[in-house]
XYZ file of C-alpha atoms in Angstrom:
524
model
C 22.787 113.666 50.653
C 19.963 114.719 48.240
C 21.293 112.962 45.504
C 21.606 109.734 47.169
C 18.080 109.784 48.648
C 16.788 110.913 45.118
C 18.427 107.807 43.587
C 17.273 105.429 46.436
C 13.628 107.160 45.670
C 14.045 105.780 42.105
C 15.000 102.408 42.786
C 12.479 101.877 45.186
C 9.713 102.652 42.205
C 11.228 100.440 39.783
C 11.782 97.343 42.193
C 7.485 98.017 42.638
C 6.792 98.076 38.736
C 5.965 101.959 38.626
C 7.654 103.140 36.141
C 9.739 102.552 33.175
C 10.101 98.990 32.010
C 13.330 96.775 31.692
C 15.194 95.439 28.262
C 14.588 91.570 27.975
C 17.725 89.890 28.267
C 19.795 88.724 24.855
C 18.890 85.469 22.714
C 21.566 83.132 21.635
C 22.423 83.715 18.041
C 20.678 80.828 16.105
C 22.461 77.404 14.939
C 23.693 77.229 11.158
C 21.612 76.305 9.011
C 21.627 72.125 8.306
C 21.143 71.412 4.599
C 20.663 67.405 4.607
C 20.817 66.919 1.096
C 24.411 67.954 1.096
C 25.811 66.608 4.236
C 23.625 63.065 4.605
C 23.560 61.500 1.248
C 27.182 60.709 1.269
C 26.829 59.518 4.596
C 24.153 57.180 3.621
C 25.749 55.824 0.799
C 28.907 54.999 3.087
C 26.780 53.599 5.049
C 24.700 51.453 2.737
C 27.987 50.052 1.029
C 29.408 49.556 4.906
C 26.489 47.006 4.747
C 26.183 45.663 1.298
C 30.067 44.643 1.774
C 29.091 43.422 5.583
C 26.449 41.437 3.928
C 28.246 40.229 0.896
C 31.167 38.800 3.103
C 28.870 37.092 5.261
C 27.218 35.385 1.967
C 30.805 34.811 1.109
C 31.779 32.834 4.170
C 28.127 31.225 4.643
C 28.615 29.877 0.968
C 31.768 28.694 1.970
C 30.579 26.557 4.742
C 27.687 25.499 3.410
C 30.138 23.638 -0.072
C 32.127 22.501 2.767
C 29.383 20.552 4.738
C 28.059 19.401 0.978
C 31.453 17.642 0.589
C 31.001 16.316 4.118
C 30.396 12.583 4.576
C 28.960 12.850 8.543
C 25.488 12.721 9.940
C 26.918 15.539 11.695
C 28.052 17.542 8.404
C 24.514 16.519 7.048
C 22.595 18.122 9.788
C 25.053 21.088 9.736
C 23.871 21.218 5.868
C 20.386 21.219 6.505
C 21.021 24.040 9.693
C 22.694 26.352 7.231
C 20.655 26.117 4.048
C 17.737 26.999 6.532
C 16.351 23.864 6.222
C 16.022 23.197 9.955
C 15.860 25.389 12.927
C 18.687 25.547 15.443
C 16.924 24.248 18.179
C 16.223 20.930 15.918
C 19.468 21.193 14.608
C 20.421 20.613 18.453
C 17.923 17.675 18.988
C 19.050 15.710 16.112
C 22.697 16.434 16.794
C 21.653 14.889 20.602
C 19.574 11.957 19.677
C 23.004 10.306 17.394
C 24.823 11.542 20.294
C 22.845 9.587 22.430
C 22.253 6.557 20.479
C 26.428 6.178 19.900
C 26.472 6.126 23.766
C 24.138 3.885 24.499
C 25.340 1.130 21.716
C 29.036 1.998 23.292
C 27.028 0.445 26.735
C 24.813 -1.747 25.537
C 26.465 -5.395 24.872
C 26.265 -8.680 22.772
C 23.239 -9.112 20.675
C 21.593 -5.511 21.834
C 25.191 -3.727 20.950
C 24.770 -5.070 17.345
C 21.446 -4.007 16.739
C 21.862 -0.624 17.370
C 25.396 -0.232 15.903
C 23.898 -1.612 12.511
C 20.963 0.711 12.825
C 23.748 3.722 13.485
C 25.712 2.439 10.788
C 22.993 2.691 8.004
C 22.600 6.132 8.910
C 25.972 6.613 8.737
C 26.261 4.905 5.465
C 23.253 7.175 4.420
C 25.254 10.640 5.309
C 28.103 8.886 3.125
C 26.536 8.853 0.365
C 25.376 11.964 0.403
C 21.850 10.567 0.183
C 20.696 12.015 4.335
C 19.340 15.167 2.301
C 16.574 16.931 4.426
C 13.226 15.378 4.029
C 15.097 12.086 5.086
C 16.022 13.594 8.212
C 12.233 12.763 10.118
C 12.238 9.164 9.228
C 16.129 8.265 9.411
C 16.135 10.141 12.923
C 12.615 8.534 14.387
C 14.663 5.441 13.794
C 17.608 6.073 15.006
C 15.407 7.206 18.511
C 12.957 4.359 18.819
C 15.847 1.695 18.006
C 18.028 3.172 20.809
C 14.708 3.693 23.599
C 13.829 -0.114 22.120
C 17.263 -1.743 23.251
C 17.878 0.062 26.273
C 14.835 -1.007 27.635
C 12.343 -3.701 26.046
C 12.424 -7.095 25.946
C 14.471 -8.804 23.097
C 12.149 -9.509 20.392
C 11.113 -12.497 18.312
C 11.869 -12.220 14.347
C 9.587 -10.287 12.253
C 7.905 -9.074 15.741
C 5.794 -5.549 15.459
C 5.399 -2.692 17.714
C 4.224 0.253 18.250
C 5.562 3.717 20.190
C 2.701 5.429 22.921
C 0.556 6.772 20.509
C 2.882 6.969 17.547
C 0.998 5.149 14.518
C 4.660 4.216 13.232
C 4.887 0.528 13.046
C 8.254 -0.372 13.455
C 9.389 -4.300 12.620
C 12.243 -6.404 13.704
C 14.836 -7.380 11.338
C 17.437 -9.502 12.578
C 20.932 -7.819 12.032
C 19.157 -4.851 11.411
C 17.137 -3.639 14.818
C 13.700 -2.408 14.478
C 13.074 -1.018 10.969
C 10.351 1.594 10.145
C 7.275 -0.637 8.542
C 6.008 1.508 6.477
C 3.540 -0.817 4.478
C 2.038 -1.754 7.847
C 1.510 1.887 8.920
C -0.207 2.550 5.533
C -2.581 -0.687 5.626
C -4.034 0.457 9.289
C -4.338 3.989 7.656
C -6.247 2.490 4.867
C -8.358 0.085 7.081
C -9.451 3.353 9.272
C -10.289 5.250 6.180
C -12.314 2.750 4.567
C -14.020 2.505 8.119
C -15.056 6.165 7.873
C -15.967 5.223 3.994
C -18.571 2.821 5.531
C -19.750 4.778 8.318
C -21.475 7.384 5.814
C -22.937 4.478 3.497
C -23.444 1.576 5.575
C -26.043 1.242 8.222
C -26.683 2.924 11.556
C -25.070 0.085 13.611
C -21.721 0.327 12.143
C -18.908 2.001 14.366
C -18.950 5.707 13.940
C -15.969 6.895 11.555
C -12.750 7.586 14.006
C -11.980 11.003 12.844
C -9.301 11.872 15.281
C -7.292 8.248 14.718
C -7.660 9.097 11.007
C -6.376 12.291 10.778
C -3.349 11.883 13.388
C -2.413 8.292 11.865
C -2.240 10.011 7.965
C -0.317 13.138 9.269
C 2.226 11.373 11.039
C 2.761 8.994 7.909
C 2.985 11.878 5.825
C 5.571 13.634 8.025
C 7.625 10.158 7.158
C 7.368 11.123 3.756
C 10.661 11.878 1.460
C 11.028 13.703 -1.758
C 12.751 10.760 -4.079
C 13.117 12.313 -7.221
C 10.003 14.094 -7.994
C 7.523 12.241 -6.326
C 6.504 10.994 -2.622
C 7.391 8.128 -1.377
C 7.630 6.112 1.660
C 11.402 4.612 1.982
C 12.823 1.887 3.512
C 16.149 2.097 5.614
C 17.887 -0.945 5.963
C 19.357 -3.250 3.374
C 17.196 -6.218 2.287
C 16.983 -9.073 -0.091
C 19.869 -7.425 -1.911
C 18.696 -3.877 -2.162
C 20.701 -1.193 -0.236
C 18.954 1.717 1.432
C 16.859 4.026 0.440
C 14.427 1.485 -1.646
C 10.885 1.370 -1.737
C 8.238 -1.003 -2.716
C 4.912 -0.577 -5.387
C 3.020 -2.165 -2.790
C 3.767 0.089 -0.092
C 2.980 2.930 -2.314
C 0.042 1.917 -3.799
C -1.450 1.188 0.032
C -0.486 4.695 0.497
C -2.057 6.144 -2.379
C -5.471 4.423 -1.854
C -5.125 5.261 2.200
C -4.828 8.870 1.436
C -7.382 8.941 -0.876
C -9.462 7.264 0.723
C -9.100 9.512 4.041
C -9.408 12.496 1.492
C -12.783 11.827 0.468
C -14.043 10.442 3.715
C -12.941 13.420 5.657
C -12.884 15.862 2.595
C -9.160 16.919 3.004
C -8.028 18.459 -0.648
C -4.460 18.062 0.788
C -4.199 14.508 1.461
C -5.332 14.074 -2.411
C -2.761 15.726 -3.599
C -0.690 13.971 -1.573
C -1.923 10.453 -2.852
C -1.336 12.240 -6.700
C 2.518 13.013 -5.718
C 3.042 9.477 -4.607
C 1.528 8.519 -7.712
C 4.859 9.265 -8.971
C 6.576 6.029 -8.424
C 4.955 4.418 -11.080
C 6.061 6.518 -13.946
C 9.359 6.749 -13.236
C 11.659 3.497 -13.906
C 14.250 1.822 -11.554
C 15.785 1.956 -9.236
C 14.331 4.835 -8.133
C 10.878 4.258 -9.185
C 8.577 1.392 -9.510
C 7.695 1.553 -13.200
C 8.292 -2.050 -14.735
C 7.033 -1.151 -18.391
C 3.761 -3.355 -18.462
C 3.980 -4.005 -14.623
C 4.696 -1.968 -11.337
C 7.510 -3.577 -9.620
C 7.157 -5.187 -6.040
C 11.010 -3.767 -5.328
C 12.788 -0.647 -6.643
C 15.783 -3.088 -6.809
C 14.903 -5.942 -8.038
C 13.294 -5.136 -11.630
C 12.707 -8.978 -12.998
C 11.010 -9.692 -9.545
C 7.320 -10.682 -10.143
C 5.429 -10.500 -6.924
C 1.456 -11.167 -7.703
C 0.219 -10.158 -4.616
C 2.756 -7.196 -4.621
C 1.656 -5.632 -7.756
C -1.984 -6.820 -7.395
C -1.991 -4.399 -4.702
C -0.156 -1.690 -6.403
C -2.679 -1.873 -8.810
C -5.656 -1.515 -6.803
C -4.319 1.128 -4.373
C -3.808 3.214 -7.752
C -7.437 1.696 -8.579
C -8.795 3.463 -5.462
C -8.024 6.777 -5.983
C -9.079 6.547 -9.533
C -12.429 5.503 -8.932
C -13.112 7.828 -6.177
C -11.627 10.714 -8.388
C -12.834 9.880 -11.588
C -11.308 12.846 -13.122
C -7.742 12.105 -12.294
C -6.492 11.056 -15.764
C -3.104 9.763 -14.745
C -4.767 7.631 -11.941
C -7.268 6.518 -14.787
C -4.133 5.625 -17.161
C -2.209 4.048 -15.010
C -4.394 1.754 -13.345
C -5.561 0.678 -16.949
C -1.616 -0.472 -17.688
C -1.520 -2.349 -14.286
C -4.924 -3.832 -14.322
C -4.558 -5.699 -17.782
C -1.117 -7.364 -16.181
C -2.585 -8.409 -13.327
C -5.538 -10.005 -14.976
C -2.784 -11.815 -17.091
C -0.907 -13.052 -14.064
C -3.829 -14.482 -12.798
C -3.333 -18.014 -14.274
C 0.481 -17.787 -13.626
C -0.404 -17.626 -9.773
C -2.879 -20.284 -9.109
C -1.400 -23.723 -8.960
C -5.268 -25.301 -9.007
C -5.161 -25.804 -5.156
C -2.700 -22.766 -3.917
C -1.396 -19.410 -5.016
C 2.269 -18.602 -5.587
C 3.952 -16.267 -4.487
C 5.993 -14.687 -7.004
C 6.270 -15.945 -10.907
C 7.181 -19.521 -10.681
C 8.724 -19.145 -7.362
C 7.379 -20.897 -3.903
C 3.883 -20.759 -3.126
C 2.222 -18.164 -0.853
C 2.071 -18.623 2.605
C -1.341 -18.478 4.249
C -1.428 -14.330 4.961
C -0.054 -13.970 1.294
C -2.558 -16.509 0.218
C -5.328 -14.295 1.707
C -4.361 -11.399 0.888
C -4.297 -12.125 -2.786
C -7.885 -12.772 -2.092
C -8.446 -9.806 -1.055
C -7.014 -7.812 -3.556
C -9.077 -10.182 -6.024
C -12.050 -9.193 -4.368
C -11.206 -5.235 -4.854
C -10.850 -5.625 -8.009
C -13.820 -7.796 -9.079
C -15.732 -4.603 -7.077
C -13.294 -2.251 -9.035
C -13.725 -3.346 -12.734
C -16.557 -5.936 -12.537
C -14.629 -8.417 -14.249
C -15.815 -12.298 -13.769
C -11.724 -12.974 -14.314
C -11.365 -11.287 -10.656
C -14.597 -12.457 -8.745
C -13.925 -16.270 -10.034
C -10.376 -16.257 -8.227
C -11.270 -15.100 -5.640
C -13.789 -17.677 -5.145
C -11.090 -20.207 -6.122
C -8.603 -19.187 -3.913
C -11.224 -19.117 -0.882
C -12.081 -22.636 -1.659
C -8.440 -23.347 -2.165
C -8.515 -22.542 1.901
C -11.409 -24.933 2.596
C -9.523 -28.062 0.913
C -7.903 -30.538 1.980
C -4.331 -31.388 0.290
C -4.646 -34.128 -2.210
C -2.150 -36.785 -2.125
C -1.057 -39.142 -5.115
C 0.934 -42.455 -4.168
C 2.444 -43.816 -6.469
C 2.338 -47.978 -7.089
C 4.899 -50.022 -5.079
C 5.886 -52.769 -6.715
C 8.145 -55.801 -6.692
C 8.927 -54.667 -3.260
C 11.833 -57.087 -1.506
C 13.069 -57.726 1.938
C 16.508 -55.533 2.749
C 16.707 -53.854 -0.523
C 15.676 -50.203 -0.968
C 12.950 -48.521 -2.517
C 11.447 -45.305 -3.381
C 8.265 -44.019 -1.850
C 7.037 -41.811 -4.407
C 4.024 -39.139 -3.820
C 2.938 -36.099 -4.959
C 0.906 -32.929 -3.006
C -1.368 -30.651 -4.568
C 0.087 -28.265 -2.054
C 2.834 -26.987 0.236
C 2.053 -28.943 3.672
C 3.434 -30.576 6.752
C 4.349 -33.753 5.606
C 4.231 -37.591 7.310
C 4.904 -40.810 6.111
C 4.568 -44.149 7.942
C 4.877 -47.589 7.530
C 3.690 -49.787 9.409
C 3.360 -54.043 9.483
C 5.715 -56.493 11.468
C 7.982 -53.601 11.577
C 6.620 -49.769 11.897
C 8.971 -47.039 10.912
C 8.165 -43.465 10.755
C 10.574 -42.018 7.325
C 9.759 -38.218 7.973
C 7.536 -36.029 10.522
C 6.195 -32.741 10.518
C 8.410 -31.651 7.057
C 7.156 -28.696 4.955
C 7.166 -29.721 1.376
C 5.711 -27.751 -1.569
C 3.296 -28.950 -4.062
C 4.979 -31.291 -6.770
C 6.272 -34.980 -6.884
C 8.536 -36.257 -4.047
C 10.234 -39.009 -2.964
C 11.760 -41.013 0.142
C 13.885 -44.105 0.764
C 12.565 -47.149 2.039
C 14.377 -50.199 3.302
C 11.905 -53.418 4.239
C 13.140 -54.873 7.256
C 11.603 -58.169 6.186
C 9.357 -60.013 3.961
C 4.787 -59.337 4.752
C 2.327 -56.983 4.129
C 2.557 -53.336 4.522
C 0.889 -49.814 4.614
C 2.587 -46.539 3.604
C 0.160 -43.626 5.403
C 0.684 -40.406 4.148
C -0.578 -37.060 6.027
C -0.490 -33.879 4.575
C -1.608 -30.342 6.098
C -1.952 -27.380 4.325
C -1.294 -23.813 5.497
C -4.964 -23.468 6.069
C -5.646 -26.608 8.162
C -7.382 -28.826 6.692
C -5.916 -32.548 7.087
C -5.595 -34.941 3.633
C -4.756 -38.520 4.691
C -3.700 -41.474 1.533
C -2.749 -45.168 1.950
C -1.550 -47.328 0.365
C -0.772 -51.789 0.926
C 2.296 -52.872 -0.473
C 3.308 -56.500 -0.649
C 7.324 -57.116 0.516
C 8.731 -60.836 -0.706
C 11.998 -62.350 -0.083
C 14.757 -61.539 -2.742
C 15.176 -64.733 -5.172
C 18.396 -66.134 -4.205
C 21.314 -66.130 -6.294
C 22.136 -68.986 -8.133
C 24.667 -71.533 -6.904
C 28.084 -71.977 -8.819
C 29.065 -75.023 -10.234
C 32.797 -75.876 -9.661
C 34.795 -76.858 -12.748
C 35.298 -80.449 -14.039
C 36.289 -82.218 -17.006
C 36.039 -80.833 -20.362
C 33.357 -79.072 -22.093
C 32.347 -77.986 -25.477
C 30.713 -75.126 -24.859
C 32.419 -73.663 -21.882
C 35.587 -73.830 -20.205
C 36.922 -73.337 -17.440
C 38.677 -70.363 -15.466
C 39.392 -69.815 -11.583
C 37.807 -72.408 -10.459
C 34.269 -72.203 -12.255
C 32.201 -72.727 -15.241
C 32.247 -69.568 -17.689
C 31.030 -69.069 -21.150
C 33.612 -69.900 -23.655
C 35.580 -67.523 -25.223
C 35.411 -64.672 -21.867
């Protein structure tokens, strides 16, 4: 008993801390020791050549498909090109992909004349991918096409020929082309671009009253142009997609580009934009380099890339003096400089070769202008009688304005020995191509041709008089301008002589004898 109640004593002390104090309990032993250099380096090499061999097989197979959609002769293998070479996201990738789906549906539903439109605008694309020729900075304009042709058919009216139009607030001007749907205009985009930045030129040196410079129209019109922009070679241009006057797509014209040049330098120095220079200087381009991909001629800047012996005056009058404008707003652009010295002494050359003395032509001893190509070879003539001071310029200009004012001149030639039932030639000339009407009127009025366009030159109609009197041939002439010329002239119609009777054979004669009936000459 004493034992146990000395041991509960104890226990009762320790439990309340008197006493001696308790062992703290073990500790784990501690981990091994981890020595990285030894055990992760070969793990990190493993793993680096897990993904260099990852990486290298996905370069492997992406290299693979992207040879495979080179060889490809789709629009679809051309935007799968593009997608893969990084060229294009994959949401536009999906977009594109969309917009040929749709427009291949809606020419399957469309019919007749609508159907055909569209298919040939589908097929040009098409014939674009085959070629291998849809590369990526072709992909904005081709495609805008494609989409405004197929909203255009689906639900406008059926245009005219040659009729215009415009999307919402899209500057693109697109132009009808029969057989060929509406076609991306890009010379007409470029001339309202150049009209607004030349009205921002004047705003900040013409007088208070003057419209204020539309900034906002200005810069949206030149950065959606710009976005319509394709890398052709080395240079800018602005392409056409359709084939035309026997030049298959992608051309371009030296008109086009040289409106484009002088629009965007034009906006550049109005709205001092360094970018949209350097833009104009990359477009420059087109006339160094010779067909058919540029424009360079030699001594002249060609109106087509595909037609090379075309001569176009008005065409490379304004190639010249787009180039002109940038040169004389940047005076320290030497290839601007050089170049528009080259074009400016052919143009000054062609001068002569285009005026007729009452008209311009149109092209180098081809047809003669019609009345917007007639002005706007004013025009040009009176930028560059600003641009060089040149009398040359500023006298045709004045020429061709007066040209406008005139009426056509009409030479009739003499009638003469005129008789009753045989035919004649009525023989005038124009000084101009006009809308042509001859009368003649007397006993018997007759009307030998209304409201026919004939160019300037000698021409000639048949005439039968109905019977014998006076007459007057009336000859009205209008030019493209307006202006009314009026000639006349009296003729005098007289019986024919009649034929002289045959005497009947009888008896002999010396000199003659006689055969079938009747006196002939002897000897036949």
């Amino acid at each position: 008993m004493p034992r146990r109640v000395l041991a509960l004593l104890l226990l009762l002390l320790g439990a309340s801390g008197c006493g001696a104090v308790a062992d703290p309990p073990p500790r784990p032993a501690p981990p091994p020791e981890v020595r990285l250099n030894e055990n992760q380096g070969p793990l990190k090499a493993a793993t680096w050549r897990a993904q260099a061999a990852a990486a290298a097989e996905r370069a492997r197979l992406l290299a693979i498909a992207i040879a495979k959609a080179r060889r490809s002769t789709t629009v679809s293998g051309a935007l799968r090109l593009a997608l893969l070479t990084g060229a294009i996201s994959p949401d536009t990738h999906a977009r594109l992909a969309r917009e040929y789906h749709d427009a291949r549906a809606a020419a399957a539903r469309l019919t007749g004349a609508r159907s055909s439109e569209l298919w040939s605008v589908i097929g040009e694309a098409d014939a674009l991918a085959a070629a291998h020729m849809l590369g990526t900075s072709r992909l904005n304009p081709v495609f805008l096409i494609l989409r405004r042709n197929t909203q255009f058919w689906t639900h406008a009216p059926f245009p005219a020929a040659s009729e215009r139009t415009t999307f919402g607030d899209d500057p693109a001007v697109f132009q009808y082309y029969p057989g060929h749907g509406m076609q991306l205009q890009a010379l007409a985009g470029w001339g309202k671009a150049n009209w607004l930045a030349g009205e921002c030129l004047r705003s900040r040196t013409g007088p208070r009253r003057r419209p204020a410079c539309p900034v906002h129209e200005l810069r949206h019109t030149i950065d959606a142009l710009l976005a319509l922009g394709a890398h052709r070679g080395d240079f800018l241009a602005f392409e056409y997609y359709f084939t035309w006057g026997g030049g298959t797509p992608p051309w371009i014209s030296g008109m086009t580009q040289g409106t484009a040049v002088s629009a965007l330098a034009r906006a550049a120095h109005a709205l001092d934009e360094p970018r949209w220079r350097r833009a104009a200087d990359r477009a420059l381009g087109a006339f160094t380099t010779p067909p058919p991909v540029g424009v360079d001629g030699g001594d002249h800047f060609l109106m087509y890339s595909f037609a090379p012996t075309m001569r176009v005056f008005n065409g490379e009058l304004q190639a010249v003096s787009g180039i002109g404008t940038l040169s004389s707003l940047y005076r320290g652009d030497a290839e601007a400089g050089r170049l528009f010295r080259r074009g400016e002494r052919t143009a000054r050359a062609m001068i002569p070769a285009s005026d007729t003395g009452a008209w311009s032509l149109y092209s180098t001893a081809g047809e003669e202008s019609t009345l917007g190509y007639h002005q706007l070879v004013e025009t040009f003539l009176g930028d560059m009688c600003k641009q060089t001071l040149r009398r040359i310029y500023c006298a045709a200009r004045d020429r061709f304005a007066r040209y406008e004012r005139e009426p056509t001149r009409i030479a009739i030639a003499p009638l003469r020995k005129l008789h009753a039932h045989r035919a004649t030639a009525v023989r005038f000339s124009l000084s101009k191509v006009s809308t042509v009407t001859v009368q003649v009127s007397g006993r018997h009025e007759a009307t030998l041709t209304r409201g026919v366009a004939l160019p300037h030159g000698p021409h000639a109609l048949v005439w039968t008089p109905p019977s014998r009197g006076r007459y007057r041939v009336r000859i009205a002439a209008q030019g493209p301008s307006g202006p009314l010329g009026v000639s006349t002239r009296k003729v005098n119609v007289v019986l024919p002589k009649p034929k002289p009777k045959k005497k009947p054979c009888k008896g002999r004669h010396k000199e003659k004898h006689c055969k079938g009936g009747q006196l002939t000459p002897r000897g036949r």
